[in-house]
PDB file of C-alpha atoms in Angstrom:
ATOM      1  CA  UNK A   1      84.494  83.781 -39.441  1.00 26.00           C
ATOM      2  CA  UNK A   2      82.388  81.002 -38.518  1.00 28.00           C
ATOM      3  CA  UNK A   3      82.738  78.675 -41.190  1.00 30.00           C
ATOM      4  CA  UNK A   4      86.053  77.262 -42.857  1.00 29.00           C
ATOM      5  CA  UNK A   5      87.372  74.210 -44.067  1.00 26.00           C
ATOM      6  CA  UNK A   6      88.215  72.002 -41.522  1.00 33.00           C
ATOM      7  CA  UNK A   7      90.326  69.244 -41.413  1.00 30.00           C
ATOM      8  CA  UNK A   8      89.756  65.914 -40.552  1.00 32.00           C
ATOM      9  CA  UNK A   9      89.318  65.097 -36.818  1.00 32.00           C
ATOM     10  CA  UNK A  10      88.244  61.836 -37.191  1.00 38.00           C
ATOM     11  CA  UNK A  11      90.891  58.221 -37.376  1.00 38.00           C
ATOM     12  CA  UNK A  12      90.215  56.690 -40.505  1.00 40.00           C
ATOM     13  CA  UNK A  13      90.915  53.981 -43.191  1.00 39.00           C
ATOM     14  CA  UNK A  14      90.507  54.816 -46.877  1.00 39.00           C
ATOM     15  CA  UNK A  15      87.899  57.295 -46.478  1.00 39.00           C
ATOM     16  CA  UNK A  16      88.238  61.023 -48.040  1.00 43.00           C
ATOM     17  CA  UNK A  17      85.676  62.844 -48.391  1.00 43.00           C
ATOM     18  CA  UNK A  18      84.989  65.220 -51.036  1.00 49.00           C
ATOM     19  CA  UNK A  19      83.995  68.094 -48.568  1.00 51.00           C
ATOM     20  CA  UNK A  20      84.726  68.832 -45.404  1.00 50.00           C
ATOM     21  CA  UNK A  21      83.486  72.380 -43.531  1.00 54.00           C
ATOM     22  CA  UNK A  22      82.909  73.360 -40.280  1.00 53.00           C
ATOM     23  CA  UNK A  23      79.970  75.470 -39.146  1.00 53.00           C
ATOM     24  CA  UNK A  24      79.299  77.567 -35.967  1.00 48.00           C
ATOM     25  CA  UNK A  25      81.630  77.488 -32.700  1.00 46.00           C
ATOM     26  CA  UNK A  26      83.110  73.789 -33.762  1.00 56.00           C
ATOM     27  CA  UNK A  27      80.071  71.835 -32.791  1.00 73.00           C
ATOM     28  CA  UNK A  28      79.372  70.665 -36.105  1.00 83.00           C
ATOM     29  CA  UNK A  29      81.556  69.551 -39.288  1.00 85.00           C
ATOM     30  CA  UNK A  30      79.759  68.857 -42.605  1.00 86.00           C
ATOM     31  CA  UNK A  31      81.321  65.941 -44.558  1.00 86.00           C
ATOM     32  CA  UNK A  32      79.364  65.826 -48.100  1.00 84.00           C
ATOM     33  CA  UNK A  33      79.928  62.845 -50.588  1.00 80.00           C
ATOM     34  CA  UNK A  34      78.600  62.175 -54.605  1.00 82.00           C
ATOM     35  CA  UNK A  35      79.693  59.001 -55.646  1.00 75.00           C
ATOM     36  CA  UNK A  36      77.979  55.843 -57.460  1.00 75.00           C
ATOM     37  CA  UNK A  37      79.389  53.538 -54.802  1.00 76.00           C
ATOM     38  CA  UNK A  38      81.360  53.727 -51.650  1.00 79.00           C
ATOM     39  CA  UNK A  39      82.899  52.192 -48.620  1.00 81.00           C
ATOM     40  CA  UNK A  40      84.562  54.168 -45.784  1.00 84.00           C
ATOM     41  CA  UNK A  41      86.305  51.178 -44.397  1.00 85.00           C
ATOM     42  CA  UNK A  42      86.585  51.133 -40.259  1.00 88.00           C
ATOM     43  CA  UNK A  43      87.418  54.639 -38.592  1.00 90.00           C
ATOM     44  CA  UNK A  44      85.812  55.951 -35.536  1.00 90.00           C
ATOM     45  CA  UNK A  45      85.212  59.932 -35.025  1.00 90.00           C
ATOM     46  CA  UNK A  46      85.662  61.885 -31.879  1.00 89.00           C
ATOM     47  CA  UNK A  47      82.277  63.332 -32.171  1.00 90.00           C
ATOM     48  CA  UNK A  48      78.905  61.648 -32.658  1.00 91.00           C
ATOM     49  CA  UNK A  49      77.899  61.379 -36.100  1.00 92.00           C
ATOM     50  CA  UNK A  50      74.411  61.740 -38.058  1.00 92.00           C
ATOM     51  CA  UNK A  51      74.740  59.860 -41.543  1.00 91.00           C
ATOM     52  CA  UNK A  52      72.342  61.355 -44.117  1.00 90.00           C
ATOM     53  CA  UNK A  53      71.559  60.156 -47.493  1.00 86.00           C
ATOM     54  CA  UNK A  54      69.735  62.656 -49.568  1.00 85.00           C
ATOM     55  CA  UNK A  55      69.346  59.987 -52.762  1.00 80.00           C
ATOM     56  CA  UNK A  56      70.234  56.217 -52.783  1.00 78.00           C
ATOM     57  CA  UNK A  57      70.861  53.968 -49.768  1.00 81.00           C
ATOM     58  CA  UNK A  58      73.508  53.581 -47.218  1.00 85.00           C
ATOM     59  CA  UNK A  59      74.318  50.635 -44.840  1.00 85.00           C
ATOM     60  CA  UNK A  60      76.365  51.289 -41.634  1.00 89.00           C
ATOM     61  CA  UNK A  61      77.899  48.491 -39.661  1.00 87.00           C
ATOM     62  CA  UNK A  62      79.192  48.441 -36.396  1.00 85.00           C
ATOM     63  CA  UNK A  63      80.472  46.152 -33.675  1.00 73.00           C
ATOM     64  CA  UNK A  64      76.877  45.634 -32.169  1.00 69.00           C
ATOM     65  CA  UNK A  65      74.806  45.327 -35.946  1.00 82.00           C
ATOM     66  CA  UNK A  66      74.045  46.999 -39.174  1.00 85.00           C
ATOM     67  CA  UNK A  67      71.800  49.575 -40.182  1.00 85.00           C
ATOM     68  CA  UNK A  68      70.202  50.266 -43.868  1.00 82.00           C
ATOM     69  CA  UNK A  69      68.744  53.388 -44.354  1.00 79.00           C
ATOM     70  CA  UNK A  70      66.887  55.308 -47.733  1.00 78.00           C
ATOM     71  CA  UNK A  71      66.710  59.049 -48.002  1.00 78.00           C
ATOM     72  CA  UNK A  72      63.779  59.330 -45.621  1.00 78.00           C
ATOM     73  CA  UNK A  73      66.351  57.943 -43.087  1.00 83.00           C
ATOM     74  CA  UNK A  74      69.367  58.682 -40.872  1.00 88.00           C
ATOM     75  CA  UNK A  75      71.527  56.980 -38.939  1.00 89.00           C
ATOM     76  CA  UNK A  76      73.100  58.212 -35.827  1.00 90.00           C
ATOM     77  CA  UNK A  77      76.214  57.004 -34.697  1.00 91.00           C
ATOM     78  CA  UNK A  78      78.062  58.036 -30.914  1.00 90.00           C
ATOM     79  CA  UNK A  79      80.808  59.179 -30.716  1.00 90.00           C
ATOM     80  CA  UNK A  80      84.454  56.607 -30.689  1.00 90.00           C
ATOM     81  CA  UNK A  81      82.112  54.309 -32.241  1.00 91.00           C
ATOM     82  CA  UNK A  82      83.968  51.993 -34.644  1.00 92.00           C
ATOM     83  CA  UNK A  83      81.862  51.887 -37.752  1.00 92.00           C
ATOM     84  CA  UNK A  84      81.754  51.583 -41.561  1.00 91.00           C
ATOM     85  CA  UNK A  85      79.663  53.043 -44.092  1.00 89.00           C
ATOM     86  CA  UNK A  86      78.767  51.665 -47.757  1.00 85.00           C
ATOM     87  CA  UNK A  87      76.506  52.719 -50.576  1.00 82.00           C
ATOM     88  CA  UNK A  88      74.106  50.426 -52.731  1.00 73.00           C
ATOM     89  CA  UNK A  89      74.564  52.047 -56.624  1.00 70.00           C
ATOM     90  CA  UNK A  90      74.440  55.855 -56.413  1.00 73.00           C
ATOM     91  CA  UNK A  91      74.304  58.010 -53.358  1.00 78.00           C
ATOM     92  CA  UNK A  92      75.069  61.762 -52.442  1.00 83.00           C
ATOM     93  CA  UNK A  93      75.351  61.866 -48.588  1.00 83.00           C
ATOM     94  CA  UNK A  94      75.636  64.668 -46.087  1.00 88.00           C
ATOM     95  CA  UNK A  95      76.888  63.834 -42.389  1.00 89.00           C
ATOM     96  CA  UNK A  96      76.931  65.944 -39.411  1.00 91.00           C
ATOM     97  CA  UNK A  97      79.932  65.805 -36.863  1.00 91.00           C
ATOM     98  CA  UNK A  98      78.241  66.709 -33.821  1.00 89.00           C
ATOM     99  CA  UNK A  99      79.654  67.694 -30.706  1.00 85.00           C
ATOM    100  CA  UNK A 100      76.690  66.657 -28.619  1.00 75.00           C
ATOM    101  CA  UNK A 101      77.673  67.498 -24.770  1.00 75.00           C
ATOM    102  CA  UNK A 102      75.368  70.205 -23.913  1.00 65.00           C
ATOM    103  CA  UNK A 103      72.231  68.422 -25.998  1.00 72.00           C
ATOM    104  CA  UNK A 104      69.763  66.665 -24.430  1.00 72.00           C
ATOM    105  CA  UNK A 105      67.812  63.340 -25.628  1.00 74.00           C
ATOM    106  CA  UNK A 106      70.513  62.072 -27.947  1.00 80.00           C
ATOM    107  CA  UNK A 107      70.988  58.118 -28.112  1.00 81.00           C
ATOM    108  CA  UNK A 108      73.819  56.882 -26.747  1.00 82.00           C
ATOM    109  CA  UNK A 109      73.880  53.899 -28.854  1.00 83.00           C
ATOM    110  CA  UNK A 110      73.358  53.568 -32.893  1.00 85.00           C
ATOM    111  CA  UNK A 111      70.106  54.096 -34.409  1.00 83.00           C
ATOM    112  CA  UNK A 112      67.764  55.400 -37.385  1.00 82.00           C
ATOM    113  CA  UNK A 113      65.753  58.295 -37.093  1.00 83.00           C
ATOM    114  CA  UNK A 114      63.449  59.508 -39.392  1.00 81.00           C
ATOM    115  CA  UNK A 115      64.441  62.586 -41.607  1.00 87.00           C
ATOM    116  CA  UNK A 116      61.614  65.007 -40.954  1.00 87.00           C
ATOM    117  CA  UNK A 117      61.307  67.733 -43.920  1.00 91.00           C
ATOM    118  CA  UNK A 118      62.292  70.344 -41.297  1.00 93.00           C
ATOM    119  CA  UNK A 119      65.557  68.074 -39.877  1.00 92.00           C
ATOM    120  CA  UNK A 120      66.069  67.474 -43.643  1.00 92.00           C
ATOM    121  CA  UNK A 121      66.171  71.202 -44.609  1.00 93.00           C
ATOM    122  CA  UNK A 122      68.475  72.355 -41.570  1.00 93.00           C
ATOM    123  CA  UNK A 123      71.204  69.282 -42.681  1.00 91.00           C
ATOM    124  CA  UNK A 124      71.238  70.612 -46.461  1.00 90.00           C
ATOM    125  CA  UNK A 125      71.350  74.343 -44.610  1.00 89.00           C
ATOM    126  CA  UNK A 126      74.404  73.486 -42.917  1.00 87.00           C
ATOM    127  CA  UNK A 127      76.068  71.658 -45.695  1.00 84.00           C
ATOM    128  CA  UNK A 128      75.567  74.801 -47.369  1.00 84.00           C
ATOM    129  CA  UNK A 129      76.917  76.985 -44.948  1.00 82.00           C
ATOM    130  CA  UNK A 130      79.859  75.331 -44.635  1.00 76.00           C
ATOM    131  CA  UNK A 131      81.297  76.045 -48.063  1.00 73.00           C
ATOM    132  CA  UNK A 132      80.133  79.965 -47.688  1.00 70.00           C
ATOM    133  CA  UNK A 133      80.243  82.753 -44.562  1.00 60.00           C
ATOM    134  CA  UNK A 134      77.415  83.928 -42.773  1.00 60.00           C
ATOM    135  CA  UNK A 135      76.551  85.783 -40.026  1.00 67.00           C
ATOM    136  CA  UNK A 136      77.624  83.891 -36.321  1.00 70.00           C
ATOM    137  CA  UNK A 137      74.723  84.135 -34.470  1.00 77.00           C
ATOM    138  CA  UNK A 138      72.455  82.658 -37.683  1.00 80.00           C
ATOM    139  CA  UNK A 139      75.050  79.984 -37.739  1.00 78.00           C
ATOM    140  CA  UNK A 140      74.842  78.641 -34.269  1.00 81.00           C
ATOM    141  CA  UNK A 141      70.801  79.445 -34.421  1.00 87.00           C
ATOM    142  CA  UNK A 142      70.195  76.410 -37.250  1.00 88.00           C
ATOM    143  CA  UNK A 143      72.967  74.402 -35.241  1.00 86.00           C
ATOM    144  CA  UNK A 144      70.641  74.937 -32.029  1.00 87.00           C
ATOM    145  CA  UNK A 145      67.574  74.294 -33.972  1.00 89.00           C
ATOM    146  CA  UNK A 146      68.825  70.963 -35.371  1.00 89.00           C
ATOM    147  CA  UNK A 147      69.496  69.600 -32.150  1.00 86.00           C
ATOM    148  CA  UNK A 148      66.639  70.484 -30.760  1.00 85.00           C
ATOM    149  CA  UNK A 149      64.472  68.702 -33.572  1.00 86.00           C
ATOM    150  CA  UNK A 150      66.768  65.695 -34.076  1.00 81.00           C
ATOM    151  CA  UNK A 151      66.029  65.476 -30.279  1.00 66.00           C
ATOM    152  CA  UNK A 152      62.657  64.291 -30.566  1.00 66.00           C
ATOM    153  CA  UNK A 153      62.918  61.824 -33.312  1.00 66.00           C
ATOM    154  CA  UNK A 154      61.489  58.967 -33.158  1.00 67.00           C
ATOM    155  CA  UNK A 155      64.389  55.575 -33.163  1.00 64.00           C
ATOM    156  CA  UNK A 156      63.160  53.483 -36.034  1.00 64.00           C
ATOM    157  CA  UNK A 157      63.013  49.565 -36.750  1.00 67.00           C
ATOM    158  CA  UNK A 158      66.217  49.016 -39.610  1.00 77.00           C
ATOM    159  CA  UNK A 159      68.680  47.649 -37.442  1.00 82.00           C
ATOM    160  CA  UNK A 160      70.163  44.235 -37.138  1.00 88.00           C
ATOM    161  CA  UNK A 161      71.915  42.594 -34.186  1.00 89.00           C
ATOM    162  CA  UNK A 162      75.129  40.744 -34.685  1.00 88.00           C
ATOM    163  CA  UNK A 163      75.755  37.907 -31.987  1.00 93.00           C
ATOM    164  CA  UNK A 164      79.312  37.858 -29.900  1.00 91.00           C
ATOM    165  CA  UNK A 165      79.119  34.258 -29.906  1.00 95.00           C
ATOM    166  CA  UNK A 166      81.539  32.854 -32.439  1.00 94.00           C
ATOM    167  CA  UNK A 167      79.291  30.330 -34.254  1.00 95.00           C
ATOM    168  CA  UNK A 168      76.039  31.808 -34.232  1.00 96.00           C
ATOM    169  CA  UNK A 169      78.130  34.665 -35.456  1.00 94.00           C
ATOM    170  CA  UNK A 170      79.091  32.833 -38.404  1.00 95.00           C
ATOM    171  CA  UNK A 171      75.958  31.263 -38.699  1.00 95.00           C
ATOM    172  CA  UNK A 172      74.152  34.502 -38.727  1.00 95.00           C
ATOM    173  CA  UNK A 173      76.187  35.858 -41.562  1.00 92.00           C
ATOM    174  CA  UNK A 174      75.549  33.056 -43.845  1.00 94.00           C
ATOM    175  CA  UNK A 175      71.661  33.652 -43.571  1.00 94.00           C
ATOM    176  CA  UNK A 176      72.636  37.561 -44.358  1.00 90.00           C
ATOM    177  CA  UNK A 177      74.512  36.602 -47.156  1.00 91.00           C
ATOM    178  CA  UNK A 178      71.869  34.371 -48.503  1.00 94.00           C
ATOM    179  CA  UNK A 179      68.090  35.833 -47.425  1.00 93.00           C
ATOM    180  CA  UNK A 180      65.942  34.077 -49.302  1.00 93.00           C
ATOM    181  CA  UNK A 181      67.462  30.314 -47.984  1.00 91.00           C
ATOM    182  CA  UNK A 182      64.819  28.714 -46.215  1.00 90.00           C
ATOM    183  CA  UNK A 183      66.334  27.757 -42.749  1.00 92.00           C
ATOM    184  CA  UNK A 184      63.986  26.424 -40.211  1.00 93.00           C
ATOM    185  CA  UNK A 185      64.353  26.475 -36.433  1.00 93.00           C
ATOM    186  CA  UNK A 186      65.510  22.877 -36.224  1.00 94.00           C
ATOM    187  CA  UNK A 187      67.850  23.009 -38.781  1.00 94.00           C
ATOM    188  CA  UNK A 188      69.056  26.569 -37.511  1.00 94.00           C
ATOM    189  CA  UNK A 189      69.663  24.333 -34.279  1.00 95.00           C
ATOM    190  CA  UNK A 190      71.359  21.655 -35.784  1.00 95.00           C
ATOM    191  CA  UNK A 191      73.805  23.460 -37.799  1.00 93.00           C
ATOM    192  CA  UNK A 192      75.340  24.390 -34.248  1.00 95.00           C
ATOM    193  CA  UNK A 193      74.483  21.090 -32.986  1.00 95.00           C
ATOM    194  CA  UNK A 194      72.318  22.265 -29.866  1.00 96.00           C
ATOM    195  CA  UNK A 195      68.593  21.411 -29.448  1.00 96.00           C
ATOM    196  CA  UNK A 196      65.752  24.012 -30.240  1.00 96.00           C
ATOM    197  CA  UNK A 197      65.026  25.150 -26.730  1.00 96.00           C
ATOM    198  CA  UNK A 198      68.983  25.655 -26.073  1.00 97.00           C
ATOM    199  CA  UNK A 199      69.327  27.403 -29.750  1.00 97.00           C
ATOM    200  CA  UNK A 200      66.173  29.825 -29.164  1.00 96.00           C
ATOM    201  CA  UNK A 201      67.275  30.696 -25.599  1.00 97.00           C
ATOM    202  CA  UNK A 202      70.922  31.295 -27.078  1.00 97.00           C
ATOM    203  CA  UNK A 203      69.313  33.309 -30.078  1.00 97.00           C
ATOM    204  CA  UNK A 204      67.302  36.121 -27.968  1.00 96.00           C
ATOM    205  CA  UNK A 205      70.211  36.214 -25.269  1.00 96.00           C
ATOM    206  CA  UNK A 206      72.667  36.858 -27.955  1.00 95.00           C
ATOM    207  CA  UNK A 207      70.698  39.169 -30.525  1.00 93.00           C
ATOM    208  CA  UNK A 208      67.389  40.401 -27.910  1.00 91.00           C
ATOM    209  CA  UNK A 209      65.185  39.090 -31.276  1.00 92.00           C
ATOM    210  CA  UNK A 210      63.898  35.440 -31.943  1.00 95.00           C
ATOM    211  CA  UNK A 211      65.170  33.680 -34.357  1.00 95.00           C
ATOM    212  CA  UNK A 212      61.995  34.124 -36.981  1.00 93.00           C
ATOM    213  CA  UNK A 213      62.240  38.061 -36.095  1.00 93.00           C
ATOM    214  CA  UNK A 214      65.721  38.702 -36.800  1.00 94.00           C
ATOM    215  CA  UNK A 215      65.653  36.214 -40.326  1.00 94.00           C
ATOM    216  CA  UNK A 216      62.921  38.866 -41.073  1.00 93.00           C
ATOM    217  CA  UNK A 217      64.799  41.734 -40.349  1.00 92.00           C
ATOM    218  CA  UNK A 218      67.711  40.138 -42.143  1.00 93.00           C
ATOM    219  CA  UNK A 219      65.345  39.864 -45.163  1.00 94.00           C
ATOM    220  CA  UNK A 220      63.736  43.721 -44.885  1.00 92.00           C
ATOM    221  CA  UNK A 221      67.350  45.289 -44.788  1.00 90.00           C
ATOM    222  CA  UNK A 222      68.250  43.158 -47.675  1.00 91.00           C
ATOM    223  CA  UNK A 223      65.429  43.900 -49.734  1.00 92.00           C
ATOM    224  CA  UNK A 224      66.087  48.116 -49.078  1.00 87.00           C
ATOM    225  CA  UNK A 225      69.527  47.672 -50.521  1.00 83.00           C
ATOM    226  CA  UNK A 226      67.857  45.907 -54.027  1.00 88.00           C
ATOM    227  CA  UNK A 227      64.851  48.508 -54.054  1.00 87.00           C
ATOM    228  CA  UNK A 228      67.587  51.139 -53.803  1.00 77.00           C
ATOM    229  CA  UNK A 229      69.162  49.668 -56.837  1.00 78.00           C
ATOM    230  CA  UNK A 230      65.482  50.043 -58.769  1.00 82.00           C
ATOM    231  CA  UNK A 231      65.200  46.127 -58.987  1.00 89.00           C
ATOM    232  CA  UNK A 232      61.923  45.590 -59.768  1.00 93.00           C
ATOM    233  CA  UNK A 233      59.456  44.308 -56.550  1.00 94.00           C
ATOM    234  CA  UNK A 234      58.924  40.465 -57.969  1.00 95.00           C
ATOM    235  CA  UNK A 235      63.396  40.381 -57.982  1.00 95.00           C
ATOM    236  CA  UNK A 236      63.291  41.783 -55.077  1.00 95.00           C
ATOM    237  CA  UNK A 237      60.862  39.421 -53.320  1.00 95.00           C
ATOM    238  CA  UNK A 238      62.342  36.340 -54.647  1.00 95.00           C
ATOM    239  CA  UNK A 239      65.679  37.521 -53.306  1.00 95.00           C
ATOM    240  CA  UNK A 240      64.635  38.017 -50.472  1.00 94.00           C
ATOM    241  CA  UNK A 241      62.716  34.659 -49.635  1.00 94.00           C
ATOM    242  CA  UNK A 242      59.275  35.669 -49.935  1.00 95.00           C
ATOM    243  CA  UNK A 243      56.634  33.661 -53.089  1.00 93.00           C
ATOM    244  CA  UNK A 244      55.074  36.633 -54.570  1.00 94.00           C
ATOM    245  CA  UNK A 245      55.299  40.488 -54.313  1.00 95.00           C
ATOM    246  CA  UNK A 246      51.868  40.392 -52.454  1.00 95.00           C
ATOM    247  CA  UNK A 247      53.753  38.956 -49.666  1.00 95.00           C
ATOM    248  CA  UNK A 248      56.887  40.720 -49.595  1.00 95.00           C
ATOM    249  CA  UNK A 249      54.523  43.969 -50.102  1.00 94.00           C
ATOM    250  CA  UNK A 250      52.512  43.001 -46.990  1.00 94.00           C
ATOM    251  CA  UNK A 251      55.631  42.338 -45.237  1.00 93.00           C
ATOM    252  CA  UNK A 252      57.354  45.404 -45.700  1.00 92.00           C
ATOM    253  CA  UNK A 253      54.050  47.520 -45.288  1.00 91.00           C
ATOM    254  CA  UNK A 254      53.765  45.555 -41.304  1.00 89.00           C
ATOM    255  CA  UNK A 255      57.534  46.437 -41.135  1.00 86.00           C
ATOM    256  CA  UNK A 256      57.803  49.940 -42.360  1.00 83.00           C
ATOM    257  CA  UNK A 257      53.992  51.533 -41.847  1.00 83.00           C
ATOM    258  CA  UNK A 258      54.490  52.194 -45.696  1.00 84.00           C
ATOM    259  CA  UNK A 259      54.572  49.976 -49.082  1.00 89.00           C
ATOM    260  CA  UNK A 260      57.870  49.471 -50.729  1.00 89.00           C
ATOM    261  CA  UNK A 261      56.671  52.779 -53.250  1.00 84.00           C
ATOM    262  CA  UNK A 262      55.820  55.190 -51.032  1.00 82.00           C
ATOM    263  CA  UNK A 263      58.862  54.120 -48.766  1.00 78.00           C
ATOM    264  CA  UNK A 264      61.161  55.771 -51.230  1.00 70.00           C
ATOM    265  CA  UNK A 265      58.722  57.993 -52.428  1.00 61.00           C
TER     266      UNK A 265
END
C-alpha cells in the first residue's frame, strides 16, 4: 500500500500537526493544518519542505530572513533548514515533505514560488491521497508530475534579509516591528553611530538590498500580514508608512505586478 500514516521524521518544538500521510515510495509526506492561528516554533526536517497555504497567510522565518506568503504563494524551504512557521488570523495549510535527490532545478536556498492552478491542484491531490489508497503507479505519477512543474517556477520577490551583524540586527528589527516609523538614511546611520557612506556600504554587504529597498520590503511583507487579516486598505497603508491608499496601492502594484485586490483574489 502506498499511502499510510506516517510518523513524524522531522525534530521539532511544539508543533503537531493535525495530519500527517505519506504518499508514493516515501518521497513525499503530507502535513495538513486548520487552525485560526499558529506557530510551529524552531524544528528543522530531514527533507526539503514546500509550505502551502490554501486560505489566509503564513510567514516563515529562518536564520537568513523571513518570508510572507498568501494563498497564491508557497514557500520552499531545504532541507536541515532551521525554520519557523506562523499564521496571521485563519489559515488551512498543506506542506509537502519532499525528498528531492533525484529532482532537478530545485533551490537550494529558501524562496516563494508562485502556486500555479496546476501545482495547486497536484498539492490538494496528494493531501488527499494520503488519507485514502490508490493505485502505486498513479501515486508516484502526480509525485513525478509535481516536481516536474514546481521545477520551473518562477522565485518570487516576498523575502526579507536579516543582517549577521549584531546591531544592525537589532536595528533592523525595530523598523520591522514598527513599519510605518519614518527613519531616514542619516538617522538610520546615526543610531549605530557610523556615517552614511560606512552605514550604506554596511547595509547592502550585510542584507544584498539598500537601505530604502529593504525598509520597503519590510513595509510590503507587513502590509500582506494586515490584508490577510481583511483590514481595510486606508489601515493598512497608514500602518504601513505610506499617506494615502493611492500610494500604498501603487506601491504594492510596482511590487507585486498586481493591486492589493486581485493579489488575494
Amino acid at each position: 500500500m502506498i499511502f499510510s500514516l506516517a510518523r513524524s521524521i522531522h525534530r521539532r518544538k511544539g508543533f503537531k500537526p493535525e495530519t500527517l500521510g505519506q504518499v508514493g515510495t516515501d518521497r513525499i509526506t503530507v502535513i495538513s493544518k486548520n487552525a485560526h492561528r499558529f506557530a510551529s516554533g524552531h524544528h528543522a526536517h530531514s527533507r526539503a519542505q514546500l509550505i502551502y497555504a490554501m486560505s489566509g497567510v503564513v510567514a516563515v522565518r529562518a536564520g537568513a530572513g523571513t518570508w510572507v506568503v498568501p494563498p497564491s504563494r508557497a514557500v520552499w524551504v531545504p532541507a536541515g533548514v532551521e525554520h519557523e512557521a506562523r499564521s496571521f488570523a485563519g489559515v488551512q495549510f498543506r506542506a509537502l515533505l519532499i525528498d528531492s535527490a533525484e529532482a532537478k532545478g530545485l533551490p537550494d536556498a529558501c524562496a516563494v514560488v508562485e502556486v500555479t492552478p496546476l501545482l495547486r491542484e497536484l498539492i490538494l491531490r496528494l493531501a488527499a491521497l494520503s488519507e485514502t489508497s490508490r493505485d502505486v503507479e498513479f501515486g508516484r505519477a502526480v509525485a513525478r508530475l509535481l516536481l516536474l512543474e514546481l521545477a520551473f517556477l518562477p522565485v518570487e520577490p516576498l523575502g526579507l534579509p536579516i543582517p549577521r551583524h549584531p546591531q544592525l540586527s537589532l536595528f533592523c528589527e525595530c523598523i520591522r516591528n514598527d513599519p510605518a516609523r519614518a527613519v531616514t538614511l542619516e538617522e538610520a546611520a546615526g543610531s549605530l553611530h557610523m556615517s552614511r557612506s560606512s552605514f550604506m556600504r554596511l547595509f547592502r554587504r550585510e542584507t544584498g538590498m539598500s537601505f530604502a529597498h529593504w525598509r520597503q520590503q519590510a513595509r510590503l511583507l507587513h502590509a500582506l500580514s494586515l490584508l490577510a487579516e481583511g483590514q481595510s486598505i486606508l489601515n493598512v497603508a497608514l500602518a504601513s508608512g505610506y499617506d494615502s491608499p493611492s500610494a500604498f496601492s501603487a506601491m504594492f502594484r510596482r511590487s507585486l505586478g498586481k493591486s492589493p485586490s486581485e493579489y488575494f483574489g
